[in-house]
Structure formats: structure tokens, C-alpha cells
Short mmCIF file of N, CA, C and O in Angstrom, two decimals:
data_model
loop_
_atom_site.label_atom_id
_atom_site.label_comp_id
_atom_site.label_asym_id
_atom_site.label_seq_id
_atom_site.Cartn_x
_atom_site.Cartn_y
_atom_site.Cartn_z
N MET Y 1191 -5.87 43.40 -130.50
CA MET Y 1191 -4.45 43.39 -130.69
C MET Y 1191 -3.70 43.11 -129.39
O MET Y 1191 -2.75 42.37 -129.40
N PHE Y 1192 -4.17 43.64 -128.28
CA PHE Y 1192 -3.50 43.40 -127.00
C PHE Y 1192 -4.19 42.33 -126.16
O PHE Y 1192 -3.87 42.13 -125.02
N LYS Y 1193 -5.13 41.62 -126.67
CA LYS Y 1193 -5.89 40.64 -125.90
C LYS Y 1193 -5.06 39.41 -125.52
O LYS Y 1193 -5.25 38.83 -124.48
N ASN Y 1194 -4.17 38.97 -126.34
CA ASN Y 1194 -3.45 37.73 -126.12
C ASN Y 1194 -2.09 37.91 -125.45
O ASN Y 1194 -1.36 36.95 -125.27
N LYS Y 1195 -1.74 39.08 -125.02
CA LYS Y 1195 -0.43 39.31 -124.40
C LYS Y 1195 -0.57 39.21 -122.88
O LYS Y 1195 -1.48 39.76 -122.30
N VAL Y 1196 0.36 38.48 -122.28
CA VAL Y 1196 0.38 38.32 -120.83
C VAL Y 1196 1.70 38.89 -120.32
O VAL Y 1196 2.77 38.57 -120.83
N ILE Y 1197 1.60 39.71 -119.32
CA ILE Y 1197 2.80 40.30 -118.74
C ILE Y 1197 3.06 39.59 -117.41
O ILE Y 1197 2.20 39.54 -116.54
N VAL Y 1198 4.25 39.01 -117.27
CA VAL Y 1198 4.64 38.29 -116.05
C VAL Y 1198 5.68 39.13 -115.32
O VAL Y 1198 6.71 39.48 -115.89
N VAL Y 1199 5.36 39.43 -114.07
CA VAL Y 1199 6.29 40.20 -113.25
C VAL Y 1199 6.83 39.27 -112.18
O VAL Y 1199 6.07 38.71 -111.39
N GLU Y 1200 8.13 39.04 -112.18
CA GLU Y 1200 8.74 38.16 -111.19
C GLU Y 1200 9.14 38.97 -109.97
O GLU Y 1200 9.79 40.00 -110.09
N GLU Y 1201 8.73 38.46 -108.82
CA GLU Y 1201 9.08 39.13 -107.58
C GLU Y 1201 10.40 38.57 -107.07
O GLU Y 1201 10.65 37.38 -107.17
N LYS Y 1202 11.21 39.44 -106.53
CA LYS Y 1202 12.46 38.98 -105.93
C LYS Y 1202 12.15 38.36 -104.58
O LYS Y 1202 11.44 38.93 -103.77
N LYS Y 1203 12.67 37.16 -104.36
CA LYS Y 1203 12.44 36.47 -103.10
C LYS Y 1203 13.40 36.99 -102.05
O LYS Y 1203 14.59 37.13 -102.29
N SER Y 1204 12.87 37.22 -100.90
CA SER Y 1204 13.67 37.75 -99.80
C SER Y 1204 14.43 36.61 -99.11
O SER Y 1204 13.85 35.54 -98.84
N PRO Y 1205 15.71 36.79 -98.79
CA PRO Y 1205 16.45 35.74 -98.08
C PRO Y 1205 16.01 35.62 -96.62
O PRO Y 1205 16.31 34.63 -95.97
N ILE Y 1206 15.28 36.58 -96.12
CA ILE Y 1206 14.83 36.52 -94.72
C ILE Y 1206 13.89 35.34 -94.51
O ILE Y 1206 13.96 34.66 -93.49
N LYS Y 1207 13.02 35.08 -95.47
CA LYS Y 1207 12.08 33.95 -95.35
C LYS Y 1207 12.85 32.63 -95.26
O LYS Y 1207 12.54 31.78 -94.44
N THR Y 1208 13.88 32.47 -96.08
CA THR Y 1208 14.69 31.25 -96.06
C THR Y 1208 15.44 31.12 -94.74
O THR Y 1208 15.52 30.04 -94.16
N ILE Y 1209 15.97 32.22 -94.25
CA ILE Y 1209 16.70 32.20 -92.98
C ILE Y 1209 15.77 31.84 -91.83
O ILE Y 1209 16.13 31.04 -90.95
N ILE Y 1210 14.56 32.36 -91.83
CA ILE Y 1210 13.59 32.04 -90.77
C ILE Y 1210 13.20 30.57 -90.82
O ILE Y 1210 13.08 29.92 -89.78
N ILE Y 1211 13.02 30.02 -91.99
CA ILE Y 1211 12.66 28.60 -92.13
C ILE Y 1211 13.79 27.71 -91.61
O ILE Y 1211 13.56 26.75 -90.87
N ILE Y 1212 15.01 28.02 -91.97
CA ILE Y 1212 16.16 27.21 -91.52
C ILE Y 1212 16.33 27.33 -90.01
O ILE Y 1212 16.56 26.33 -89.32
N ALA Y 1213 16.20 28.54 -89.48
CA ALA Y 1213 16.36 28.74 -88.03
C ALA Y 1213 15.27 28.02 -87.25
O ALA Y 1213 15.54 27.40 -86.21
N SER Y 1214 14.05 28.04 -87.75
CA SER Y 1214 12.97 27.35 -87.03
C SER Y 1214 13.16 25.83 -87.10
O SER Y 1214 12.84 25.12 -86.14
N ALA Y 1215 13.70 25.31 -88.20
CA ALA Y 1215 13.98 23.88 -88.29
C ALA Y 1215 15.07 23.47 -87.30
O ALA Y 1215 14.97 22.43 -86.63
N VAL Y 1216 16.10 24.30 -87.15
CA VAL Y 1216 17.17 24.01 -86.20
C VAL Y 1216 16.64 24.04 -84.77
O VAL Y 1216 16.97 23.17 -83.94
N VAL Y 1217 15.80 25.02 -84.46
CA VAL Y 1217 15.21 25.11 -83.12
C VAL Y 1217 14.31 23.91 -82.84
O VAL Y 1217 14.32 23.36 -81.74
N ALA Y 1218 13.54 23.47 -83.83
CA ALA Y 1218 12.66 22.31 -83.65
C ALA Y 1218 13.46 21.04 -83.38
O ALA Y 1218 13.10 20.24 -82.51
N VAL Y 1219 14.54 20.84 -84.11
CA VAL Y 1219 15.39 19.66 -83.88
C VAL Y 1219 16.03 19.74 -82.50
O VAL Y 1219 16.09 18.74 -81.78
N GLY Y 1220 16.50 20.91 -82.10
CA GLY Y 1220 17.08 21.07 -80.77
C GLY Y 1220 16.07 20.79 -79.67
O GLY Y 1220 16.39 20.15 -78.66
N ALA Y 1221 14.83 21.25 -79.84
CA ALA Y 1221 13.79 20.99 -78.84
C ALA Y 1221 13.46 19.50 -78.76
O ALA Y 1221 13.26 18.96 -77.67
N ALA Y 1222 13.44 18.82 -79.89
CA ALA Y 1222 13.18 17.38 -79.89
C ALA Y 1222 14.30 16.62 -79.20
O ALA Y 1222 14.05 15.67 -78.42
N LEU Y 1223 15.55 17.01 -79.44
CA LEU Y 1223 16.67 16.35 -78.76
C LEU Y 1223 16.66 16.61 -77.26
O LEU Y 1223 16.96 15.72 -76.46
N ALA Y 1224 16.31 17.83 -76.87
CA ALA Y 1224 16.24 18.15 -75.44
C ALA Y 1224 15.15 17.36 -74.75
O ALA Y 1224 15.33 16.86 -73.63
N ALA Y 1225 14.01 17.20 -75.39
CA ALA Y 1225 12.91 16.41 -74.82
C ALA Y 1225 13.31 14.95 -74.70
O ALA Y 1225 13.03 14.29 -73.68
N ALA Y 1226 13.95 14.40 -75.72
CA ALA Y 1226 14.39 13.01 -75.67
C ALA Y 1226 15.41 12.80 -74.56
O ALA Y 1226 15.37 11.80 -73.83
N TYR Y 1227 16.35 13.73 -74.40
CA TYR Y 1227 17.34 13.62 -73.33
C TYR Y 1227 16.68 13.68 -71.96
O TYR Y 1227 17.04 12.93 -71.06
N TYR Y 1228 15.69 14.57 -71.80
CA TYR Y 1228 15.01 14.71 -70.51
C TYR Y 1228 14.33 13.41 -70.11
O TYR Y 1228 14.38 13.00 -68.95
N PHE Y 1229 13.69 12.74 -71.04
CA PHE Y 1229 12.95 11.52 -70.72
C PHE Y 1229 13.84 10.29 -70.63
O PHE Y 1229 13.50 9.32 -69.95
N LEU Y 1230 15.00 10.29 -71.28
CA LEU Y 1230 15.84 9.10 -71.32
C LEU Y 1230 17.09 9.18 -70.46
O LEU Y 1230 17.84 8.21 -70.37
N LYS Y 1231 17.35 10.31 -69.80
CA LYS Y 1231 18.62 10.46 -69.08
C LYS Y 1231 18.74 9.49 -67.91
O LYS Y 1231 19.83 9.00 -67.63
N ASP Y 1232 17.66 9.17 -67.21
CA ASP Y 1232 17.75 8.26 -66.08
C ASP Y 1232 17.76 6.80 -66.52
O ASP Y 1232 18.21 5.94 -65.78
N LYS Y 1233 17.27 6.50 -67.70
CA LYS Y 1233 17.20 5.12 -68.16
C LYS Y 1233 18.51 4.62 -68.75
O LYS Y 1233 18.69 3.43 -68.92
N CYS Y 1234 19.41 5.52 -69.08
CA CYS Y 1234 20.64 5.13 -69.77
C CYS Y 1234 21.85 5.05 -68.86
O CYS Y 1234 22.94 4.80 -69.33
N LYS Y 1235 21.68 5.29 -67.58
CA LYS Y 1235 22.84 5.23 -66.70
C LYS Y 1235 22.71 4.03 -65.77
O LYS Y 1235 21.62 3.57 -65.46
N SER Y 1236 23.83 3.52 -65.33
CA SER Y 1236 23.85 2.40 -64.41
C SER Y 1236 24.56 2.83 -63.13
O SER Y 1236 25.42 3.69 -63.14
N GLU Y 1237 24.18 2.19 -62.06
CA GLU Y 1237 24.75 2.52 -60.76
C GLU Y 1237 25.61 1.36 -60.29
O GLU Y 1237 25.20 0.20 -60.37
N ILE Y 1238 26.80 1.66 -59.79
CA ILE Y 1238 27.68 0.62 -59.27
C ILE Y 1238 27.23 0.28 -57.86
O ILE Y 1238 27.20 1.13 -56.97
N LEU Y 1239 26.84 -0.99 -57.65
CA LEU Y 1239 26.39 -1.43 -56.34
C LEU Y 1239 27.52 -1.97 -55.49
O LEU Y 1239 27.44 -1.97 -54.27
N GLY Y 1240 28.56 -2.46 -56.12
CA GLY Y 1240 29.68 -2.98 -55.34
C GLY Y 1240 30.81 -3.46 -56.21
O GLY Y 1240 30.67 -3.65 -57.41
N ARG Y 1241 31.94 -3.64 -55.55
CA ARG Y 1241 33.14 -4.16 -56.22
C ARG Y 1241 33.57 -5.42 -55.47
O ARG Y 1241 33.46 -5.49 -54.26
N VAL Y 1242 34.10 -6.39 -56.22
CA VAL Y 1242 34.47 -7.67 -55.63
C VAL Y 1242 35.95 -7.91 -55.88
O VAL Y 1242 36.43 -7.78 -57.00
N ASP Y 1243 36.67 -8.26 -54.80
CA ASP Y 1243 38.09 -8.64 -54.90
C ASP Y 1243 38.16 -10.14 -54.73
O ASP Y 1243 38.03 -10.66 -53.62
N ILE Y 1244 38.33 -10.87 -55.83
CA ILE Y 1244 38.29 -12.33 -55.79
C ILE Y 1244 39.59 -12.93 -55.27
O ILE Y 1244 39.58 -13.83 -54.43
N ASN Y 1245 40.74 -12.43 -55.70
CA ASN Y 1245 42.00 -13.06 -55.35
C ASN Y 1245 42.71 -12.38 -54.18
O ASN Y 1245 43.80 -12.79 -53.80
N GLY Y 1246 42.15 -11.35 -53.57
CA GLY Y 1246 42.72 -10.74 -52.37
C GLY Y 1246 43.91 -9.85 -52.59
O GLY Y 1246 44.67 -9.59 -51.66
N ASP Y 1247 44.12 -9.35 -53.80
CA ASP Y 1247 45.27 -8.49 -54.05
C ASP Y 1247 44.96 -7.01 -53.83
O ASP Y 1247 45.83 -6.17 -53.99
N GLY Y 1248 43.77 -6.67 -53.44
CA GLY Y 1248 43.41 -5.29 -53.15
C GLY Y 1248 42.80 -4.54 -54.32
O GLY Y 1248 42.38 -3.41 -54.17
N GLU Y 1249 42.75 -5.15 -55.48
CA GLU Y 1249 42.14 -4.52 -56.65
C GLU Y 1249 40.81 -5.20 -56.95
O GLU Y 1249 40.65 -6.40 -56.75
N ALA Y 1250 39.88 -4.43 -57.45
CA ALA Y 1250 38.56 -4.98 -57.77
C ALA Y 1250 38.67 -5.87 -59.01
O ALA Y 1250 39.17 -5.45 -60.05
N ASP Y 1251 38.20 -7.10 -58.89
CA ASP Y 1251 38.22 -8.04 -60.00
C ASP Y 1251 36.87 -8.10 -60.71
O ASP Y 1251 36.78 -8.58 -61.84
N ALA Y 1252 35.81 -7.63 -60.07
CA ALA Y 1252 34.48 -7.62 -60.68
C ALA Y 1252 33.70 -6.42 -60.14
O ALA Y 1252 33.94 -5.96 -59.04
N ILE Y 1253 32.79 -5.95 -60.95
CA ILE Y 1253 31.94 -4.82 -60.57
C ILE Y 1253 30.49 -5.25 -60.73
O ILE Y 1253 30.12 -5.84 -61.76
N MET Y 1254 29.65 -4.96 -59.74
CA MET Y 1254 28.23 -5.30 -59.79
C MET Y 1254 27.45 -4.02 -60.13
O MET Y 1254 27.62 -2.99 -59.48
N LEU Y 1255 26.60 -4.10 -61.16
CA LEU Y 1255 25.87 -2.93 -61.64
C LEU Y 1255 24.36 -3.13 -61.52
O LEU Y 1255 23.85 -4.24 -61.67
N ASP Y 1256 23.66 -2.01 -61.26
CA ASP Y 1256 22.21 -1.96 -61.33
C ASP Y 1256 21.88 -1.15 -62.56
O ASP Y 1256 21.99 0.07 -62.57
N THR Y 1257 21.45 -1.80 -63.64
CA THR Y 1257 21.18 -1.11 -64.90
C THR Y 1257 19.72 -0.73 -65.06
O THR Y 1257 19.39 0.09 -65.91
N THR Y 1258 18.82 -1.32 -64.26
CA THR Y 1258 17.39 -1.02 -64.40
C THR Y 1258 16.91 0.02 -63.40
O THR Y 1258 15.84 0.58 -63.57
N GLY Y 1259 17.67 0.28 -62.34
CA GLY Y 1259 17.28 1.28 -61.36
C GLY Y 1259 16.38 0.77 -60.27
O GLY Y 1259 15.83 1.54 -59.50
N ASN Y 1260 16.23 -0.56 -60.14
CA ASN Y 1260 15.37 -1.11 -59.10
C ASN Y 1260 16.13 -1.54 -57.85
O ASN Y 1260 15.54 -2.07 -56.92
N GLY Y 1261 17.43 -1.32 -57.80
CA GLY Y 1261 18.23 -1.64 -56.62
C GLY Y 1261 18.78 -3.05 -56.58
O GLY Y 1261 19.46 -3.42 -55.64
N GLU Y 1262 18.51 -3.85 -57.58
CA GLU Y 1262 19.01 -5.23 -57.63
C GLU Y 1262 20.19 -5.32 -58.60
O GLU Y 1262 20.28 -4.55 -59.56
N ILE Y 1263 21.05 -6.29 -58.36
CA ILE Y 1263 22.20 -6.50 -59.24
C ILE Y 1263 21.71 -7.13 -60.54
O ILE Y 1263 21.11 -8.19 -60.55
N ASP Y 1264 21.96 -6.43 -61.65
CA ASP Y 1264 21.53 -6.92 -62.95
C ASP Y 1264 22.70 -7.40 -63.80
O ASP Y 1264 22.55 -8.31 -64.61
N THR Y 1265 23.86 -6.80 -63.61
CA THR Y 1265 25.01 -7.10 -64.44
C THR Y 1265 26.26 -7.20 -63.58
O THR Y 1265 26.45 -6.41 -62.67
N ILE Y 1266 27.07 -8.19 -63.86
CA ILE Y 1266 28.37 -8.33 -63.19
C ILE Y 1266 29.43 -8.30 -64.29
O ILE Y 1266 29.41 -9.10 -65.21
N ILE Y 1267 30.35 -7.36 -64.17
CA ILE Y 1267 31.44 -7.24 -65.14
C ILE Y 1267 32.71 -7.75 -64.47
O ILE Y 1267 33.14 -7.22 -63.45
N ILE Y 1268 33.29 -8.78 -65.04
CA ILE Y 1268 34.51 -9.36 -64.50
C ILE Y 1268 35.70 -8.81 -65.28
O ILE Y 1268 35.75 -8.89 -66.50
N ASN Y 1269 36.65 -8.24 -64.54
CA ASN Y 1269 37.84 -7.66 -65.14
C ASN Y 1269 38.86 -8.76 -65.35
O ASN Y 1269 39.44 -9.27 -64.40
N THR Y 1270 39.06 -9.15 -66.60
CA THR Y 1270 40.03 -10.20 -66.91
C THR Y 1270 41.11 -9.61 -67.78
O THR Y 1270 40.95 -9.44 -68.99
N GLU Y 1271 42.21 -9.27 -67.16
CA GLU Y 1271 43.35 -8.75 -67.92
C GLU Y 1271 44.33 -9.90 -68.16
O GLU Y 1271 44.61 -10.68 -67.25
N PRO Y 1272 44.82 -10.03 -69.37
CA PRO Y 1272 45.77 -11.12 -69.63
C PRO Y 1272 47.08 -10.87 -68.86
O PRO Y 1272 47.55 -9.75 -68.74
N GLU Y 1273 47.62 -11.95 -68.32
CA GLU Y 1273 48.87 -11.84 -67.58
C GLU Y 1273 50.04 -11.65 -68.55
O GLU Y 1273 50.07 -12.24 -69.62
N GLU Y 1274 50.97 -10.82 -68.15
CA GLU Y 1274 52.13 -10.56 -69.00
C GLU Y 1274 53.09 -11.75 -68.94
O GLU Y 1274 53.35 -12.31 -67.88
N GLU Y 1275 53.61 -12.10 -70.09
CA GLU Y 1275 54.57 -13.19 -70.15
C GLU Y 1275 55.96 -12.67 -69.84
O GLU Y 1275 56.34 -11.58 -70.25
N GLU Y 1276 56.73 -13.44 -69.12
CA GLU Y 1276 58.08 -13.02 -68.74
C GLU Y 1276 59.12 -13.58 -69.67
O GLU Y 1276 59.03 -14.50 -70.34
#
């Protein structure tokens, strides 16, 4: 008579387990971002090697940049502002 009856007891899930999983995921992402920043921080910055005044007005018209970090000029940015019409 009692052979075919199954009793199922549901356990209440603790929210602590969910909180620990979410917190560990946030810490893992933060650690990955910190490691990426540590290895890439020197590769993403450029150093200004010099400024050039082409027309002699005292303002820099071009900037020379070292983007690879080897001490050579890799990029020259020319400042071209449109002249105001009178």
C-alpha cells in the first residue's frame, strides 16, 4: 500500500550562496581589468617629443609624438584651425 508513494522535501535555498557567487564574479572581473591595465598602461600613451612653430607667431602649429616608446618621431599632428572670416 505504501510502496508507490514518494515524499519530496524541498529545501529552502539560502541567499548567501547567490551573494557569494555574484561577489566572486565581480571580484574576478575586477582582477582581470586590473591585470589588463597593468600590462597595457605603457603601450597606450604617447610622449610629446617637440612642438613646431611654422609661421613664427609663437604658438605651436604642429606636435611631434612618439607613440611606440622607442624615442623616434612616429606621428606629427598639424594644428589647422580655420581662419575667421571678417
